[in-house]
Short mmCIF file of C-alpha atoms in Angstrom, two decimals:
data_model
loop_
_atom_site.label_atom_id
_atom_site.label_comp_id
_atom_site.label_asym_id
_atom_site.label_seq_id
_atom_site.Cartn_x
_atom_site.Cartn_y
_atom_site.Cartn_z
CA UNK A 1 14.86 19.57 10.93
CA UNK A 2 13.35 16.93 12.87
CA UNK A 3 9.78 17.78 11.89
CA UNK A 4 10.83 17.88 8.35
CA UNK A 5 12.22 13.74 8.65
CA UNK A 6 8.91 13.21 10.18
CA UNK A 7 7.50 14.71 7.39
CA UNK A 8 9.44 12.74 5.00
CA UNK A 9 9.14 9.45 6.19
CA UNK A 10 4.95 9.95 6.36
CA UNK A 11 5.01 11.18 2.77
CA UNK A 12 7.23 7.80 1.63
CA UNK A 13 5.41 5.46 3.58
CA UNK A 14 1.83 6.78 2.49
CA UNK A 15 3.17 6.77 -0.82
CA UNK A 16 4.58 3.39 -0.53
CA UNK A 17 1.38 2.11 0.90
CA UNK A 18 -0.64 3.37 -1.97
CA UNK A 19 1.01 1.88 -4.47
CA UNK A 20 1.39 -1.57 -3.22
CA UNK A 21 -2.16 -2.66 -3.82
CA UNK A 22 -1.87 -1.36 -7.09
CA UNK A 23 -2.44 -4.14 -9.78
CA UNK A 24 -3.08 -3.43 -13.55
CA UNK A 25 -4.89 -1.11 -16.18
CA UNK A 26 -3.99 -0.81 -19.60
CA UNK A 27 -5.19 0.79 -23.13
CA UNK A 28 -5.06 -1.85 -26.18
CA UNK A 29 -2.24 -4.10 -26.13
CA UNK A 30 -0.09 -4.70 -29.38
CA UNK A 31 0.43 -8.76 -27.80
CA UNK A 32 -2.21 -10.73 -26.64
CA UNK A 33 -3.04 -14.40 -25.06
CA UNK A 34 -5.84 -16.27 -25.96
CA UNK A 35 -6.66 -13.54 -27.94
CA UNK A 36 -7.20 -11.41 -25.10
CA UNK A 37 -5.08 -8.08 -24.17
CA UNK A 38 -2.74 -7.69 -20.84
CA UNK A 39 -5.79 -5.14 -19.60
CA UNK A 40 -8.34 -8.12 -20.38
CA UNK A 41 -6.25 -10.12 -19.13
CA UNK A 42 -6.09 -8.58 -15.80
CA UNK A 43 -10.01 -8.41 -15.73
CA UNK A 44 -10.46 -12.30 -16.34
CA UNK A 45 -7.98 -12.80 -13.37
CA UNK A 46 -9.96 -10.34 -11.38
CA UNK A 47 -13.22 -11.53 -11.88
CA UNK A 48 -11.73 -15.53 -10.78
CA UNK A 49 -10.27 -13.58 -7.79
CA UNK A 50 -13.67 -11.93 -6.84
CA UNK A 51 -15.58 -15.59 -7.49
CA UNK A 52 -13.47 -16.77 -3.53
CA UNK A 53 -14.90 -15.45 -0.62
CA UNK A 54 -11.71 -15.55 1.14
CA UNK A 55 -7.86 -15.82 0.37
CA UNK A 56 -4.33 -15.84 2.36
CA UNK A 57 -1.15 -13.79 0.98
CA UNK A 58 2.29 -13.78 2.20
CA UNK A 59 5.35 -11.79 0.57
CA UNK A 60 8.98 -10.27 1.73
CA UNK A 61 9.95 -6.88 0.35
CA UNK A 62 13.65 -5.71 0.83
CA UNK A 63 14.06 -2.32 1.03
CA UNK A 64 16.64 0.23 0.77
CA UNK A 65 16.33 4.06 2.21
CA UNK A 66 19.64 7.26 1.60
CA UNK A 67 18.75 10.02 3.13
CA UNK A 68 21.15 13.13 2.99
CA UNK A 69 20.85 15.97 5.06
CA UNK A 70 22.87 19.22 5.39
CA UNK A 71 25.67 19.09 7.88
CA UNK A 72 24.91 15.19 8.90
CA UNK A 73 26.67 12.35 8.14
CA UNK A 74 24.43 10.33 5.08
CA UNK A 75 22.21 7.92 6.52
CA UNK A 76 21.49 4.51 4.82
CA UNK A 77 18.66 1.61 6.21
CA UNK A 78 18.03 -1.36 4.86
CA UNK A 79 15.31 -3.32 6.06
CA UNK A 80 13.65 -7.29 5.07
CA UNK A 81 9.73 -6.49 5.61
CA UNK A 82 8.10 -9.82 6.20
CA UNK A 83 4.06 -9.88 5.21
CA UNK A 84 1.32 -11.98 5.66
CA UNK A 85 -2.64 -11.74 5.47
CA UNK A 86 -5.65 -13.10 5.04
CA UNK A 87 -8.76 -11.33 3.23
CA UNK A 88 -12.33 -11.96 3.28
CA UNK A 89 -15.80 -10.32 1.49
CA UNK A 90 -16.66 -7.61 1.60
CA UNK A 91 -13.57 -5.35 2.83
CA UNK A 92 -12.54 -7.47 5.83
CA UNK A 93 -8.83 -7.22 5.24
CA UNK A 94 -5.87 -8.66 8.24
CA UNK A 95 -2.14 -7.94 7.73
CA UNK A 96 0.78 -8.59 9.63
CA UNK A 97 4.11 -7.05 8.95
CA UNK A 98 7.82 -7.84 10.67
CA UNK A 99 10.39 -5.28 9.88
CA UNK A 100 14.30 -6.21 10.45
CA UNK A 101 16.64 -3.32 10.31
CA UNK A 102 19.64 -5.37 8.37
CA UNK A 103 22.77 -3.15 8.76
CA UNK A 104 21.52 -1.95 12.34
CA UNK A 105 20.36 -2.78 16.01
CA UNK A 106 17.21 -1.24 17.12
CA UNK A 107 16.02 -1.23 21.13
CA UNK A 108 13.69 -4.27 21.02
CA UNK A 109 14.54 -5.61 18.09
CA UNK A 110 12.25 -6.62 14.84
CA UNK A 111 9.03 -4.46 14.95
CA UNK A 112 5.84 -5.72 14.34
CA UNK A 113 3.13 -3.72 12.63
CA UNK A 114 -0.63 -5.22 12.79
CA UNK A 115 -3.25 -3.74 10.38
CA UNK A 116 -6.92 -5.10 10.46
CA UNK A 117 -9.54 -3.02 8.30
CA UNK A 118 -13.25 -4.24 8.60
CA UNK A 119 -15.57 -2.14 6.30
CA UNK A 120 -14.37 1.12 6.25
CA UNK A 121 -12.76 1.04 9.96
CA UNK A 122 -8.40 0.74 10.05
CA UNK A 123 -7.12 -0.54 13.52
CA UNK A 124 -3.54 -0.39 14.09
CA UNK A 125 -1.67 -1.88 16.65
CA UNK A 126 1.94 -2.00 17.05
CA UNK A 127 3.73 -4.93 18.38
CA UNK A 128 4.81 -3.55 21.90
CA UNK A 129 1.21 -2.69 22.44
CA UNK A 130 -1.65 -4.45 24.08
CA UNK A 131 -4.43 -1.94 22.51
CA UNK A 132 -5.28 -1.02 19.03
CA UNK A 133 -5.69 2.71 17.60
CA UNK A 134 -8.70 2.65 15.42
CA UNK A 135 -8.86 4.95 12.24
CA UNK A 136 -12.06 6.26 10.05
CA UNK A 137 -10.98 5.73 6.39
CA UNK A 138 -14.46 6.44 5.13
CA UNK A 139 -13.65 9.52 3.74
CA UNK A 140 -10.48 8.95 2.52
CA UNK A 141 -12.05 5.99 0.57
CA UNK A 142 -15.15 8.06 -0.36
CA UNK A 143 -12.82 10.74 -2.27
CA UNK A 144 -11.03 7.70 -4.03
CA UNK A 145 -14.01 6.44 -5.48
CA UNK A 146 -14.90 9.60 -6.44
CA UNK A 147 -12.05 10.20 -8.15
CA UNK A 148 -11.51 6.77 -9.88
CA UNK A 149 -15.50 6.53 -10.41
CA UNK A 150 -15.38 2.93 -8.92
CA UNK A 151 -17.31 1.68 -6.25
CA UNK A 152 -15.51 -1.36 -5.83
CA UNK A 153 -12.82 -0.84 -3.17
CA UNK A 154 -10.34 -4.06 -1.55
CA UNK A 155 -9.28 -7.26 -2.66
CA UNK A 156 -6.21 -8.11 -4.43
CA UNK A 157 -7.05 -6.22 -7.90
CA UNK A 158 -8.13 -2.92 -8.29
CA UNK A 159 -10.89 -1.89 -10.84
CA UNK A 160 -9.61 -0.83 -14.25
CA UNK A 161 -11.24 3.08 -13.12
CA UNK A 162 -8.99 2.80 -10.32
CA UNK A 163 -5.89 1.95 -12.11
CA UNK A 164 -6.70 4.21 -14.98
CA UNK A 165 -6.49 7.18 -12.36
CA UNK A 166 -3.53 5.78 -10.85
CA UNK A 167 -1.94 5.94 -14.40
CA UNK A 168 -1.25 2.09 -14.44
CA UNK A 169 -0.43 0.74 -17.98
CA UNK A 170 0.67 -2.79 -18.88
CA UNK A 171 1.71 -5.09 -21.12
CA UNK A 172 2.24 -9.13 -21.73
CA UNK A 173 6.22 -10.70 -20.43
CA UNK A 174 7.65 -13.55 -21.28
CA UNK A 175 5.69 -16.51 -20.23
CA UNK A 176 7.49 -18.74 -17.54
CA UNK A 177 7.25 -22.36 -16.17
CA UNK A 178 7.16 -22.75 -13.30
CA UNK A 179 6.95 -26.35 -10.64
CA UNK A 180 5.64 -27.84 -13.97
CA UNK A 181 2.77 -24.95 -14.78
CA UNK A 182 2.69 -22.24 -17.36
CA UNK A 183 2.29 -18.76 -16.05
CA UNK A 184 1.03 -15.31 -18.00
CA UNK A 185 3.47 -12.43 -17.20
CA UNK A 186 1.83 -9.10 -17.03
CA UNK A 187 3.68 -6.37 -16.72
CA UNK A 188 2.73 -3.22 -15.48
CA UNK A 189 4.05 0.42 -14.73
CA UNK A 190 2.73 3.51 -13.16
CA UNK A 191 2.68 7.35 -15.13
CA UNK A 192 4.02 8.97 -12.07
CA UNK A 193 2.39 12.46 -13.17
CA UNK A 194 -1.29 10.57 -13.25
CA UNK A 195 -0.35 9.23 -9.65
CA UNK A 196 1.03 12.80 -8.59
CA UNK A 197 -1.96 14.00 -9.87
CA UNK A 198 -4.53 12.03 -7.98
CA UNK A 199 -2.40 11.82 -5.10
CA UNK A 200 -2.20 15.40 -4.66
CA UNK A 201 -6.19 15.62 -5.16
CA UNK A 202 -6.70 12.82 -1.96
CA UNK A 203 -4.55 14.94 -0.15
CA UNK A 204 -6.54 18.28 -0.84
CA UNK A 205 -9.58 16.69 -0.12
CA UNK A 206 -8.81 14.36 3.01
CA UNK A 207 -6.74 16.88 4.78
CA UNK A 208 -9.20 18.99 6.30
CA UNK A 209 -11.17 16.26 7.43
CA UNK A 210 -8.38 14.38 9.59
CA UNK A 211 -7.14 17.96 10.94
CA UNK A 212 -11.11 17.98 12.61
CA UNK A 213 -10.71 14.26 13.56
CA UNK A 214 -7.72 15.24 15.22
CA UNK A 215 -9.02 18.19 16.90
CA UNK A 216 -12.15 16.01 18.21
CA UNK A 217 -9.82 13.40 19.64
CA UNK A 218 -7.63 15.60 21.49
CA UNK A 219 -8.10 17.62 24.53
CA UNK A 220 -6.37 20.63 22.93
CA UNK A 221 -5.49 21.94 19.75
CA UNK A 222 -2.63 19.64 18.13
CA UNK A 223 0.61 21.54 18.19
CA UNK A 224 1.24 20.77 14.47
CA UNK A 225 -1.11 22.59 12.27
CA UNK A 226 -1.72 20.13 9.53
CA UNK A 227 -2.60 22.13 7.18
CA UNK A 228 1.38 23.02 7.01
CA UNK A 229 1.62 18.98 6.98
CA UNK A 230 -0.42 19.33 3.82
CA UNK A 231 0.95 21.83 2.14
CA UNK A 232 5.23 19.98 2.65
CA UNK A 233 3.53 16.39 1.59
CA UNK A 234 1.88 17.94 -1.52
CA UNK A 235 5.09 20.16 -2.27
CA UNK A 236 6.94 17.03 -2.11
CA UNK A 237 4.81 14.74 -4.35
CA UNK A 238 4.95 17.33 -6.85
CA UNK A 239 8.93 17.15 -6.98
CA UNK A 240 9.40 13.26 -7.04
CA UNK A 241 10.62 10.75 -9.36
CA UNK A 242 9.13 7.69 -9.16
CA UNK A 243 9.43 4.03 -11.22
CA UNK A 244 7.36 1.22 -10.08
CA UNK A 245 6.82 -2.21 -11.52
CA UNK A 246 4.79 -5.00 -10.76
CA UNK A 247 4.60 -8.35 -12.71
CA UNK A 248 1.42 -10.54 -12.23
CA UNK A 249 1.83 -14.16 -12.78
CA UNK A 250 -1.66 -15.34 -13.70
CA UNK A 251 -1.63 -19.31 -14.14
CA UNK A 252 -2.58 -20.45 -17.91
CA UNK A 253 -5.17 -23.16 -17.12
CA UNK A 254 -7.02 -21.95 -14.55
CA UNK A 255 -6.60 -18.06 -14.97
CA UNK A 256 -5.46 -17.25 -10.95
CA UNK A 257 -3.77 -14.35 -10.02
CA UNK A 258 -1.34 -16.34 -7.77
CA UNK A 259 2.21 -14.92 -7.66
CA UNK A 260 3.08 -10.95 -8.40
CA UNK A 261 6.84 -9.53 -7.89
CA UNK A 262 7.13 -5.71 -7.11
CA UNK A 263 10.22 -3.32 -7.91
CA UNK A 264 10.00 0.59 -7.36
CA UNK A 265 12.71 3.44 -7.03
CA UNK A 266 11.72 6.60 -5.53
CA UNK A 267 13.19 10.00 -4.84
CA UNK A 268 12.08 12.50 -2.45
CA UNK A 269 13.16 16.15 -1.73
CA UNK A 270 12.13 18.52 0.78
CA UNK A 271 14.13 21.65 0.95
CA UNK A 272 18.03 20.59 0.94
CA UNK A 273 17.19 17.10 2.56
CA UNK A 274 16.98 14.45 0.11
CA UNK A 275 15.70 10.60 0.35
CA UNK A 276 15.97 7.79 -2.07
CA UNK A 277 14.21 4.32 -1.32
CA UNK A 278 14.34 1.03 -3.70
CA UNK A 279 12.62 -1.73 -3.05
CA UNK A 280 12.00 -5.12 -4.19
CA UNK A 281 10.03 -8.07 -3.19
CA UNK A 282 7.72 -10.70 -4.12
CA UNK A 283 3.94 -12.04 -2.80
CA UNK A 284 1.57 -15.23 -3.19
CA UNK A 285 -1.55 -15.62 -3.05
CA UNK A 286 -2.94 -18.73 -2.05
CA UNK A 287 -5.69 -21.11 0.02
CA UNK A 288 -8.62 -19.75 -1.90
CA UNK A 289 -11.76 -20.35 0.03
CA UNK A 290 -10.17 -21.60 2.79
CA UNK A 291 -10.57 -20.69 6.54
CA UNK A 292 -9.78 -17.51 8.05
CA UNK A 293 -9.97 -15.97 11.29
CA UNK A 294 -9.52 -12.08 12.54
CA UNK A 295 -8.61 -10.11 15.97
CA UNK A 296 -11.55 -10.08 17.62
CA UNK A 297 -11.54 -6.15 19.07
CA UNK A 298 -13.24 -4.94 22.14
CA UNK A 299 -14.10 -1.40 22.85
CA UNK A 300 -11.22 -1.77 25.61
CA UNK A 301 -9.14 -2.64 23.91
CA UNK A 302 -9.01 0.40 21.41
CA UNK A 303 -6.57 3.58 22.70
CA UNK A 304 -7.62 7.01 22.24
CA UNK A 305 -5.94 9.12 19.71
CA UNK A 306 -5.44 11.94 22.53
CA UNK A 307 -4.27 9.21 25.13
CA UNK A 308 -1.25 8.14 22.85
CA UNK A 309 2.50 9.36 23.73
#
C-alpha cells in the first residue's frame, strides 16, 4: 500500500508539473481584439516575450489534496506553495519553491525545493541539502518535440504545436483594469483526453530510458522494476478526470504577457485508493531584461543517484 501512495503522489506531481507551464493554443476564435483571435493573440504576446533575454516570475498556488484509502482514516493536506524564478536565453531556467503544510506540523518545518535547468541538464536540490542531484532531461525533451513537432522548448509560452498536442484551446474574457491599465483576458482550457494521450506516449517512450539511467547509477539492480512504475502511472492517467484553467492577462498597449491565474481539479484512482487535488494560484511576470544570476554548481557539489538514502 505504501508503494502504491508513492506511486500516486509521483503520477500527481508529474502531472501537475506538466501542466503548469502550459500557456495557450486555440482553433479560430468567434471574439477577437484588434482584430486578432485569442490563439493570435497568444502568439503576439509570445513573440514580445521571446524579444527579452531574461525575465523574473513569482506566484503562490494553494493547494488542496483527499486521499481515501481502504481501512484508513481519510487524509486531507493543504498546502500555500510559494514560487519564484528567474529565466534567461536559451533554456537557462532557476526556480525556487517553499511549501507550508497549513492544517499540519511537519519535522523541520516549510520545505524548500530548488530547481535549476541549464540546457537540457535538471539539478535538484532540496532545502536540507548541501548538494544537488543532477538529472538528463534530454530525452524526455527530445520525445516532446517529437511529438508536438516544435523545436522550441522553455520560456514562459509554449509553441502553438506544443499546446495543440497538449489539447489547449482558448478563448477571449472579459477585459479588466487594473492599477490604471487595460488588460486582455485569455482564457484557456485543456482536452484532458489530448493530454492523456500525449502523456501516456512520453511515458512509453521515456520509461525505458530512465530504468537504464537508473541501472547505470546504481551499484545494483533497483529493487523497483520500473517498468511496473510505468505500467500503474499510465493505468492511472488513463482513468483521471481532469479540469484546468489558466487566464493570461496580456497588457493592451504594450502586448506583455505579465500576470496569468491558474485553477485545476484533478482526480486520481489506483485500485480502491482514491486522490483528489484542487488548486489555485496566481503568477507575475516581471523585470524584463533585467539582471539575473544562477547557482553556480561544482562537480562536488552534485550527489550521486546511487549515493542517495
Amino acid at each position: 500500500m505504501k508503494n502504491k501512495k508513492v506511486v500516486l503522489l509521483l503520477a500527481i506531481m508529474m502531472v501537475l508539473s506538466v501542466t503548469s507551464v502550459a500557456m495557450a493554443q486555440t482553433e479560430a476564435a468567434n471574439l477577437t481584439r484588434e482584430g486578432l483571435s485569442a490563439m493570435e493573440m497568444m502568439q503576439l504576446a509570445s513573440e514580445k516575450m521571446d524579444a527579452f533575454d531574461t525575465y523574473k516570475y513569482n506566484g503562490v498556488l494553494n493547494m488542496e489534496m483527499k486521499m481515501d484509502v481502504p481501512g484508513e482514516e481519510k487524509q486531507e493536506m493543504k498546502m500555500e506553495i510559494v514560487q519564484e524564478g528567474v529565466f534567461k536565453k536559451p533554456q537557462q531556467v532557476y526556480g525556487k519553491t517553499t511549501g507550508k503544510i497549513l492544517n499540519m506540523e511537519l519535522p523541520g518545518g516549510d520545505r524548500t525545493t530548488e530547481v535549476y535547468m541549464n540546457d537540457n541538464t535538471m539539478y535538484i536540490r532540496d532545502g536540507q541539502e548541501e548538494q544537488w542531484i543532477k538529472m538528463d532531461m534530454d530525452p524526455l525533451l527530445k520525445e516532446i518535440q517529437k511529438l508536438t513537432g516544435s523545436q522550441e522548448m522553455g520560456g514562459a509560452v509554449m509553441s502553438k504545436e506544443q499546446m495543440a498536442a497538449l489539447g489547449m484551446y482558448a478563448t477571449y474574457g472579459q477585459d479588466v483594469v487594473k492599477d490604471g491599465k487595460t488588460y486582455y483576458v485569455i482564457n484557456v482550457n485543456m482536452d484532458q483526453e489530448a493530454f492523456k494521450k500525449m502523456y501516456q506516449e512520453v511515458m512509453e517512450k521515456i520509461m525505458p530510458q530512465f530504468a537504464e539511467m537508473a541501472v547505470k547509477e546504481g551499484e545494483e539492480q533497483p529493487q523497483v522494476d520500473p517498468e511496473v512504475i510505468k505500467k500503474q502511472i499510465v493505468e492511472m492517467i488513463s482513468m483521471m478526470e481532469m479540469e484546468m484553467e489558466y487566464s493570461m492577462y496580456i497588457d493592451k498597449e504594450t502586448k506583455l504577457f505579465e500576470d496569468m491565474k491558474i485553477k485545476q481539479t484533478l482526480q486520481m484512482n489506483m485500485g480502491e485508493m482514491k486522490s483528489h487535488t484542487s488548486s489555485e494560484g496566481t503568477y507575475k511576470y516581471y523585470d524584463f531584461n533585467g539582471e539575473v544570476t544562477f547557482p553556480e554548481i561544482k562537480p562536488e557539489d552534485i550527489k550521486e543517484m546511487n549515493k542517495m538514502e
